[in-house]
Short mmCIF file of N, CA, C and O in Angstrom, two decimals:
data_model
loop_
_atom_site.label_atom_id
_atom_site.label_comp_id
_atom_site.label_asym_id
_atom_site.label_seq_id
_atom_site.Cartn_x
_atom_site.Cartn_y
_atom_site.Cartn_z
N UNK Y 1 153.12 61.06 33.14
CA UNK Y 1 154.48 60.61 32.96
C UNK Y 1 154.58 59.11 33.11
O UNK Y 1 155.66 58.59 32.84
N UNK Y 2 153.73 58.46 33.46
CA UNK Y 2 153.54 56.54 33.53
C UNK Y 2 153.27 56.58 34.67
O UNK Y 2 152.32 55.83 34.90
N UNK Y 3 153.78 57.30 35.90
CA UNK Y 3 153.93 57.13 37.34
C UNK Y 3 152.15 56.76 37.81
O UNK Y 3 151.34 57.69 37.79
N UNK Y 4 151.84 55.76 38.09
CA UNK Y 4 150.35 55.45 37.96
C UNK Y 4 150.34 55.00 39.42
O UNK Y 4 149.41 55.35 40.14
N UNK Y 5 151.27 54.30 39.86
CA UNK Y 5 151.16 53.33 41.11
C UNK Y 5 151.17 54.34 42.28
O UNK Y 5 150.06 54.63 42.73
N UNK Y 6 152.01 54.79 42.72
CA UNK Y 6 152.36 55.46 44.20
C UNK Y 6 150.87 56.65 44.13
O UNK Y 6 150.29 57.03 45.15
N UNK Y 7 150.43 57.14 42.53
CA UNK Y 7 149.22 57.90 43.46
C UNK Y 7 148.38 56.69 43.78
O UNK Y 7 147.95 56.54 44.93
N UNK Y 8 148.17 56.01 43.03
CA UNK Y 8 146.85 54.73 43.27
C UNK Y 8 146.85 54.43 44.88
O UNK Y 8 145.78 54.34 45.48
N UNK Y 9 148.41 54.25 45.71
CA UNK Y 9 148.49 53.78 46.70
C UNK Y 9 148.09 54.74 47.23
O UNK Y 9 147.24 54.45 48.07
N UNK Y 10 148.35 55.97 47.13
CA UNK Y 10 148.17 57.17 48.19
C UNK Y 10 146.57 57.61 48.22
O UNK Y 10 145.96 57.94 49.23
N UNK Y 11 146.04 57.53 46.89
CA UNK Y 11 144.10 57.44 46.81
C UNK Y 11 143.85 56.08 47.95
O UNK Y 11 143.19 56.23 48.98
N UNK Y 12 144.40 54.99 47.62
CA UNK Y 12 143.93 53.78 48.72
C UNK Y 12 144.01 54.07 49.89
O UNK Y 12 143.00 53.88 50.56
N UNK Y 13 145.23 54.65 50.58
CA UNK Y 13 145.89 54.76 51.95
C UNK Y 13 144.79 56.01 52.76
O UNK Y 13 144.26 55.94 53.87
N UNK Y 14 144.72 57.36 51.48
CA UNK Y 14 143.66 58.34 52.00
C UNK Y 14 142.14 57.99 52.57
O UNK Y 14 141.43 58.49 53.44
N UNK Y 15 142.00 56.91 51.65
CA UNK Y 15 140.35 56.56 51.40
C UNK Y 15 140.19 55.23 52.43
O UNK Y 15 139.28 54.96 53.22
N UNK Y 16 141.11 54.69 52.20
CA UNK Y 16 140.25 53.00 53.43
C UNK Y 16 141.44 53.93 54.73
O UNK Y 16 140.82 53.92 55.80
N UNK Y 17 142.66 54.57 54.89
CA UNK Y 17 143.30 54.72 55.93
C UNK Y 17 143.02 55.69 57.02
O UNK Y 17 143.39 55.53 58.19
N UNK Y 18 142.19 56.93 56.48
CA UNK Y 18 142.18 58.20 56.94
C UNK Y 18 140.69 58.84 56.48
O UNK Y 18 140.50 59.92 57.05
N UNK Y 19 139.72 58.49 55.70
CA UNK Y 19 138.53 59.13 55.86
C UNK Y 19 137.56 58.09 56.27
O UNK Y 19 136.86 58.43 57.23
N UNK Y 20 137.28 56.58 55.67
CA UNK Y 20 136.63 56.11 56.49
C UNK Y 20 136.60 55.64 57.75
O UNK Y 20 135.66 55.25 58.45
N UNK Y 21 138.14 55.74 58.00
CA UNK Y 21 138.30 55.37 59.48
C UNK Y 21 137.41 56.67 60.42
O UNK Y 21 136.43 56.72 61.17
N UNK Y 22 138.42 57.58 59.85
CA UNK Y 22 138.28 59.09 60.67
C UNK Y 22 136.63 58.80 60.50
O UNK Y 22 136.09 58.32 61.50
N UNK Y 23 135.85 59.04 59.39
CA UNK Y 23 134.57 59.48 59.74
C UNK Y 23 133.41 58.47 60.66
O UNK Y 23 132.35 58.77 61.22
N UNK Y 24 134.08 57.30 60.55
CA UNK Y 24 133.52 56.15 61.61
C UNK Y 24 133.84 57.00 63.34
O UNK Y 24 133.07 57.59 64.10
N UNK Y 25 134.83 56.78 63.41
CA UNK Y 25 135.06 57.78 64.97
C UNK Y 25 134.74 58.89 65.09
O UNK Y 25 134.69 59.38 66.21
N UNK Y 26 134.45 59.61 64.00
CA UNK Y 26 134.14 61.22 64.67
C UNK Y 26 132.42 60.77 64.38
O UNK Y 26 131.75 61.19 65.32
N UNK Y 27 131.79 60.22 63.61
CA UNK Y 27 130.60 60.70 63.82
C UNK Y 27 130.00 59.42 64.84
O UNK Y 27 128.88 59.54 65.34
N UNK Y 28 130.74 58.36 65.08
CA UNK Y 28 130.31 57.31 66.24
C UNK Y 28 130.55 58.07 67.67
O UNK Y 28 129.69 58.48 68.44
N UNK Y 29 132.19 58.14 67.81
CA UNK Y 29 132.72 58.32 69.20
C UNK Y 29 132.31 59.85 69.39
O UNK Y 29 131.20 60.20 69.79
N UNK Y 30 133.16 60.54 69.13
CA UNK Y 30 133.83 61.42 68.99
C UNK Y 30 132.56 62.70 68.39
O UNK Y 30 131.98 62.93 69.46
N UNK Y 31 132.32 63.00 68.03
CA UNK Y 31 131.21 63.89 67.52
C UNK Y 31 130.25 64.61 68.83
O UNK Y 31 130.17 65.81 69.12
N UNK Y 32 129.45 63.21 69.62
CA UNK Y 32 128.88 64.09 70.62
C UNK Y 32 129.78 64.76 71.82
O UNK Y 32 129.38 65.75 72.43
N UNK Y 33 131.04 64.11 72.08
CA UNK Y 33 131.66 64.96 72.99
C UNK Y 33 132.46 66.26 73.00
O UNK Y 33 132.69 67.14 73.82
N UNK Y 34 132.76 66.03 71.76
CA UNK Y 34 133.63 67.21 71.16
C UNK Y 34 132.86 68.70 71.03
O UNK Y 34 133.14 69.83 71.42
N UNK Y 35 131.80 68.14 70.31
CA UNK Y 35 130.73 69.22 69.73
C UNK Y 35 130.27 69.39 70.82
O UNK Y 35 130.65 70.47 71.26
N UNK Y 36 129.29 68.57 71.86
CA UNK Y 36 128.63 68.99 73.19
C UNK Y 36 127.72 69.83 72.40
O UNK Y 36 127.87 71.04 72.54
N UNK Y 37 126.72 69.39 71.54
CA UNK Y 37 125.85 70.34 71.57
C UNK Y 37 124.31 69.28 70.96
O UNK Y 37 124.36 68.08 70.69
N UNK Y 38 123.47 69.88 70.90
CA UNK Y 38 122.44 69.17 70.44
C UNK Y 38 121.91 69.35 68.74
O UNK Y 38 120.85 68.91 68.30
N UNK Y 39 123.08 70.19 67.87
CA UNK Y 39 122.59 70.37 66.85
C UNK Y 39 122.74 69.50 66.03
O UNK Y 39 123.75 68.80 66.08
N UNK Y 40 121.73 69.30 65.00
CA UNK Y 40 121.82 67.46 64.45
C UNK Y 40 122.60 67.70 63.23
O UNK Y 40 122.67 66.71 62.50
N UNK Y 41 123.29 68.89 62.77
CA UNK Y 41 124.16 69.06 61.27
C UNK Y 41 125.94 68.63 62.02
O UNK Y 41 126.85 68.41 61.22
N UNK Y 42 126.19 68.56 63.32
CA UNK Y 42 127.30 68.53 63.55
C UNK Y 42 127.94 66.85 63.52
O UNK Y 42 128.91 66.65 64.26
N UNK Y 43 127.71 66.31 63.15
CA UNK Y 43 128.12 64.78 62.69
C UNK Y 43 128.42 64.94 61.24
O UNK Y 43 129.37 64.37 60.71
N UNK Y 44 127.55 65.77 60.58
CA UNK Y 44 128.23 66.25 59.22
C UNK Y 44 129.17 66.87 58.84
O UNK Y 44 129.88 66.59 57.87
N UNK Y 45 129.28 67.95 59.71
CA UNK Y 45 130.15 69.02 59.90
C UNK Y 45 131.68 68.51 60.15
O UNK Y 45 132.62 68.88 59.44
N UNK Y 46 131.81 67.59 61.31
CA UNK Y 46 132.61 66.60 61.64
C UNK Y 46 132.92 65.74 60.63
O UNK Y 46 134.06 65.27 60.62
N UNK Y 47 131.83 65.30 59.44
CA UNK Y 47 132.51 64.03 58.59
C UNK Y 47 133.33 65.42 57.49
O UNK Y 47 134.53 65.29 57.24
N UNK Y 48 132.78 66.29 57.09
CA UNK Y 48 133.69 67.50 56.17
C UNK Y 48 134.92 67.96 56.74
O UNK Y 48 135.94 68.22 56.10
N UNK Y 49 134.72 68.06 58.39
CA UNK Y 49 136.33 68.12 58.66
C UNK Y 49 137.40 66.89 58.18
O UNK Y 49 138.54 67.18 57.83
N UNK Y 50 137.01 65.73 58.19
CA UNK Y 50 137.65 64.48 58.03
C UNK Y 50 137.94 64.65 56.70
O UNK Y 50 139.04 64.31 56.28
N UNK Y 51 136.89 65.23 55.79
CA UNK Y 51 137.25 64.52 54.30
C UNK Y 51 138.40 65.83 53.75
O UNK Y 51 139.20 65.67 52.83
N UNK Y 52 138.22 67.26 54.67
CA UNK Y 52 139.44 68.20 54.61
C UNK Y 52 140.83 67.32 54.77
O UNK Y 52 141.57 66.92 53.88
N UNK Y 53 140.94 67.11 56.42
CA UNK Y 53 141.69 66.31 56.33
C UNK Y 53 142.52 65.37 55.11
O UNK Y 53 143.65 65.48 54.65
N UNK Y 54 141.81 64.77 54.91
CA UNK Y 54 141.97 63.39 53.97
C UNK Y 54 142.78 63.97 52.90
O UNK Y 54 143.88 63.54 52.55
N UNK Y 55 141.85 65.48 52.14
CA UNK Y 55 142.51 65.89 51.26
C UNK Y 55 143.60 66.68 51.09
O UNK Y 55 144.00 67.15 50.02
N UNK Y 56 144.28 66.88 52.59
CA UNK Y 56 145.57 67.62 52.78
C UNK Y 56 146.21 67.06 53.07
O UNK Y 56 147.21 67.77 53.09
N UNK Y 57 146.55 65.90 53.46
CA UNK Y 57 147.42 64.74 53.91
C UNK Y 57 147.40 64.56 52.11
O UNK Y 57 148.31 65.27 51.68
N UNK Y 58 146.96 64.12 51.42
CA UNK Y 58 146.79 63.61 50.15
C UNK Y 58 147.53 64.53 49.57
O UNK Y 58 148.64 64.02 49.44
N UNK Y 59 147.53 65.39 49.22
CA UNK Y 59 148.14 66.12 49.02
C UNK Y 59 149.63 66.62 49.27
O UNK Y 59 150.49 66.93 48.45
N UNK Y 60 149.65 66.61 50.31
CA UNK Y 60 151.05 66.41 50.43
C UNK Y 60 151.76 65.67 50.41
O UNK Y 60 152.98 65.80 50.48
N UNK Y 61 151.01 64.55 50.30
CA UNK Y 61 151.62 62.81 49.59
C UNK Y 61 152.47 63.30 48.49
O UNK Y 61 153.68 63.16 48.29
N UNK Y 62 151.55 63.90 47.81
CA UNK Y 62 151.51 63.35 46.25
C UNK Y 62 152.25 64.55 45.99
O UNK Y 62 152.59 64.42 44.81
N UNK Y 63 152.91 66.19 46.62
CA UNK Y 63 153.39 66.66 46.67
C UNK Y 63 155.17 66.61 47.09
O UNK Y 63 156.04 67.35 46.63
N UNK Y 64 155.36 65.41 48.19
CA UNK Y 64 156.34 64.83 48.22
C UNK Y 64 156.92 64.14 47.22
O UNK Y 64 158.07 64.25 46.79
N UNK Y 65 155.92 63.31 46.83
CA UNK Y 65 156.56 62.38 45.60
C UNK Y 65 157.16 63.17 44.52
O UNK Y 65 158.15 62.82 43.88
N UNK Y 66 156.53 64.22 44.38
CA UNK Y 66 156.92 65.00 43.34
C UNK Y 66 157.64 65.98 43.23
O UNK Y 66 158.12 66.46 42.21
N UNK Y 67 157.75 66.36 44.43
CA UNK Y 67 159.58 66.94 44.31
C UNK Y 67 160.47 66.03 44.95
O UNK Y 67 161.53 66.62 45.19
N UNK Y 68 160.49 65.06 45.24
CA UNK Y 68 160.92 63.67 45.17
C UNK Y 68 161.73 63.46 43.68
O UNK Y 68 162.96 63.40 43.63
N UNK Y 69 161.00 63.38 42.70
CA UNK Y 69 161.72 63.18 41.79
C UNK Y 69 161.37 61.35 41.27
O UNK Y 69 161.94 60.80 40.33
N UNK Y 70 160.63 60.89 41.88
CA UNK Y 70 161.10 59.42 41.36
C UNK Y 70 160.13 59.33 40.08
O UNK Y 70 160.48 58.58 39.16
N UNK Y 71 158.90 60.08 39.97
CA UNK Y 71 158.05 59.75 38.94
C UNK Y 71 158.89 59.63 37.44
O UNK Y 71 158.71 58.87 36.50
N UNK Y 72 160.08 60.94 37.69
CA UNK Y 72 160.68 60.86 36.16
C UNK Y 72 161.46 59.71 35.87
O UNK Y 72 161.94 59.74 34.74
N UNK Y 73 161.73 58.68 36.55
CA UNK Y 73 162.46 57.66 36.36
C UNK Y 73 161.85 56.40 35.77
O UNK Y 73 162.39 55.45 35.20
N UNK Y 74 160.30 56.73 36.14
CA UNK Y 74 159.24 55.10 35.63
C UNK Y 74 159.70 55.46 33.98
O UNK Y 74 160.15 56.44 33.39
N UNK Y 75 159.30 54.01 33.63
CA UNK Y 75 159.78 53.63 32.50
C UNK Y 75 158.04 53.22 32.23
O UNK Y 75 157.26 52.71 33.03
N UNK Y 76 157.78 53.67 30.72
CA UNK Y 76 156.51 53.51 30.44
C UNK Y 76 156.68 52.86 29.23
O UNK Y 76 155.70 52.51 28.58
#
């Protein structure tokens, strides 16, 4: 429908705001205390929870916007 910008922002906001952050702290900080365990797949396991994350927040971004209504208004 033209509406190009607000997802672009919401791919940016997901990707530098919420998965590389998140997967910097869970597999730095956060990973060995949580998990408490010695198995070496759980820093992975932990970065797939993040990128879940990422993609349900995203989603409901882009689900707001769109029963929102503003996309039908861009002018292309």
């Amino acid at each position: 429908a033209g509406d190009t910008r607000w997802p672009m922002f919401i791919n940016l906001l997901g990707m530098a705001g919420i998965r590389l952050p998140g997967t910097y702290l869970v597999t730095s900080y956060l990973s060995p205390w949580i998990l408490n365990t010695s198995d070496p797949l759980a820093g992975l396991r932990a970065t797939w929870c993040v990128v879940l994350v990422d993609l349900v927040v995203r989603a409901v971004m882009v689900l707001v916007r769109f029963f929102q209504g503003g996309w039908k208004e861009t002018e292309v």
